[in-house]
Amino acid sequence: MRITIIGCGWLGLALARHWRGRHALVLTTTTPERLPELEALGAEAALVQGNDRSAMARALAQAEVVVLTLAPRGDRQVDADAYASTYLSTCRSLLEVLPELPQLRQIVYTSSCGVYGDAAGGWIDETTPPQPRDGHATVLLQAEALLQRATAPRGAGMPAPAVAVLRLGALHGPGRELGPRLARLAGSQRPGDGILWSNWIHQQDAVAAIDAVVEQGFSGLLNVVDGRPATLRQLVERACAVRALAPVTWGADDPLPQSPSPPSAGASLPNRRIGNQRLLALGVTPMRAGVLEQLAEG
Ligand SMILES: NC(=O)c1ccc[n+]([C@@H]2O[C@H](COP(=O)([O-])OP(=O)(O)OC[C@H]3O[C@@H](n4cnc5c(N)ncnc54)[C@H](OP(=O)(O)O)[C@@H]3O)[C@@H](O)[C@H]2O)c1
């Protein structure tokens, strides 16, 4: 298959390695210095800013499948406007060039479970209406909606591509281990009780999910989570215990100074457990240890 990965960063690279030698790949970056790294995977590498319609058209000229794994640089720090200029402008230029791409049969977009709202700790799935709680999640949902427009008929002899929207849980894996970040909380006092569920997916399981979605020509919405949510309290306790660090004390009245890296127990974070039945039905069983087990390894 001929596949273009737009935004070949941390996840895109893992995907490209997985597909190396199996599919003909075009891998994109916005950084000229990264081109050799992408070419070394036996792929065609291209410089593409998502809002550059011509560059998008060139990168997609032969593609049967496009996988959008782009994210703004420095992901967590950027504001919602930067999010919009990354995701929405890229989706718009993809829609603009679509009539020139009769061979394109599937669009895969890695969205985020961040589009879901609060469920007071209950379980939710793909049938749960999204309810973004901040500007970033709103942009991701808008990007999903934009891409749905690609399913409209394109004219005679040009069937509409399948659109797969994958809502990823928080990613972890090589180079993005959670333990060291959580361990920075050792000995601190945190507000609340820490019983706030978080939902995760290992990088390699996300790769397996995208692979299955492409192999099966999946169209629709899919939660890509490992189905083993963990509370913030469980995560912090495990991360500190395996390092023999002082535990965190919960229930502090005064909020701590903001720390950008570890997850915060702020009341504004949605509290829900996200199911992955649809992922399992696709034949993808997250095989890696869940995030709690990974923390036990250090
Ligand atoms: N990280 C998480 O926990 C998480 C959770 C849920 C969903 N996701 C989704 O998973 C996907 C992959 O995330 P990641 O962590 O692998 O991202 P990443 O490492 O930050 O890589 C992002 C890639 O997008 C490229 N890019 C940035 N701005 C662009 C633009 N305007 N036009 C085209 N390409 C652009 C970057 O280019 P350069 O190569 O030049 O840097 C980089 O290759 C994203 O769609 C993200 O929304 C992530």
Short mmCIF file of C-alpha atoms in Angstrom, two decimals, residues 106-116 124-128 144 148 163-169 201 205-226 274-286:
data_model
loop_
_atom_site.label_atom_id
_atom_site.label_comp_id
_atom_site.label_asym_id
_atom_site.label_seq_id
_atom_site.Cartn_x
_atom_site.Cartn_y
_atom_site.Cartn_z
CA GLN A 106 -8.76 6.17 3.58
CA ILE A 107 -8.02 9.04 5.95
CA VAL A 108 -6.86 8.10 9.45
CA TYR A 109 -6.77 10.86 12.04
CA THR A 110 -5.34 10.47 15.52
CA SER A 111 -7.61 12.56 17.71
CA SER A 112 -7.71 12.38 21.49
CA CYS A 113 -9.95 11.07 24.26
CA GLY A 114 -9.63 14.63 25.53
CA VAL A 115 -12.78 15.41 23.53
CA TYR A 116 -14.88 13.48 26.07
CA ILE A 124 -17.86 5.69 28.61
CA ASP A 125 -17.40 4.51 25.03
CA GLU A 126 -17.62 5.76 21.46
CA THR A 127 -21.39 6.24 21.76
CA THR A 128 -20.91 8.82 24.51
CA GLU A 144 -12.85 15.45 13.47
CA GLN A 148 -16.12 13.90 8.20
CA VAL A 163 -12.53 8.33 7.44
CA ALA A 164 -11.22 6.71 10.61
CA VAL A 165 -11.13 8.91 13.68
CA LEU A 166 -9.02 7.39 16.43
CA ARG A 167 -9.40 8.91 19.87
CA LEU A 168 -6.14 8.09 21.61
CA GLY A 169 -5.65 7.92 25.33
CA ILE A 201 -2.24 3.58 25.51
CA ASP A 205 -0.41 -0.64 20.96
CA ALA A 206 -1.38 2.61 19.24
CA VAL A 207 0.74 1.48 16.29
CA ALA A 208 -1.05 -1.89 16.27
CA ALA A 209 -4.42 -0.11 16.32
CA ILE A 210 -3.52 2.14 13.38
CA ASP A 211 -2.17 -0.85 11.49
CA ALA A 212 -5.43 -2.78 11.99
CA VAL A 213 -7.50 0.24 11.00
CA VAL A 214 -5.56 0.55 7.75
CA GLU A 215 -5.52 -3.19 7.00
CA GLN A 216 -9.28 -3.41 7.53
CA GLY A 217 -10.15 -0.13 5.82
CA PHE A 218 -11.95 0.85 9.01
CA SER A 219 -14.30 3.82 8.83
CA GLY A 220 -15.75 5.48 11.91
CA LEU A 221 -14.87 6.33 15.45
CA LEU A 222 -12.51 4.27 17.60
CA ASN A 223 -11.22 4.73 21.12
CA VAL A 224 -7.59 3.67 21.28
CA VAL A 225 -7.03 3.01 24.98
CA ASP A 226 -5.71 -0.02 26.82
CA ILE A 274 -12.83 4.85 28.67
CA GLY A 275 -13.71 1.46 27.25
CA ASN A 276 -12.06 -0.22 24.27
CA GLN A 277 -14.61 -2.85 23.22
CA ARG A 278 -14.62 -1.58 19.65
CA LEU A 279 -10.84 -1.83 19.50
CA LEU A 280 -10.99 -5.39 20.80
CA ALA A 281 -13.67 -6.21 18.23
CA LEU A 282 -11.28 -5.03 15.52
CA GLY A 283 -8.91 -7.74 16.72
CA VAL A 284 -6.51 -5.43 18.53
CA THR A 285 -5.72 -6.54 22.07
CA PRO A 286 -3.35 -4.19 23.84
#
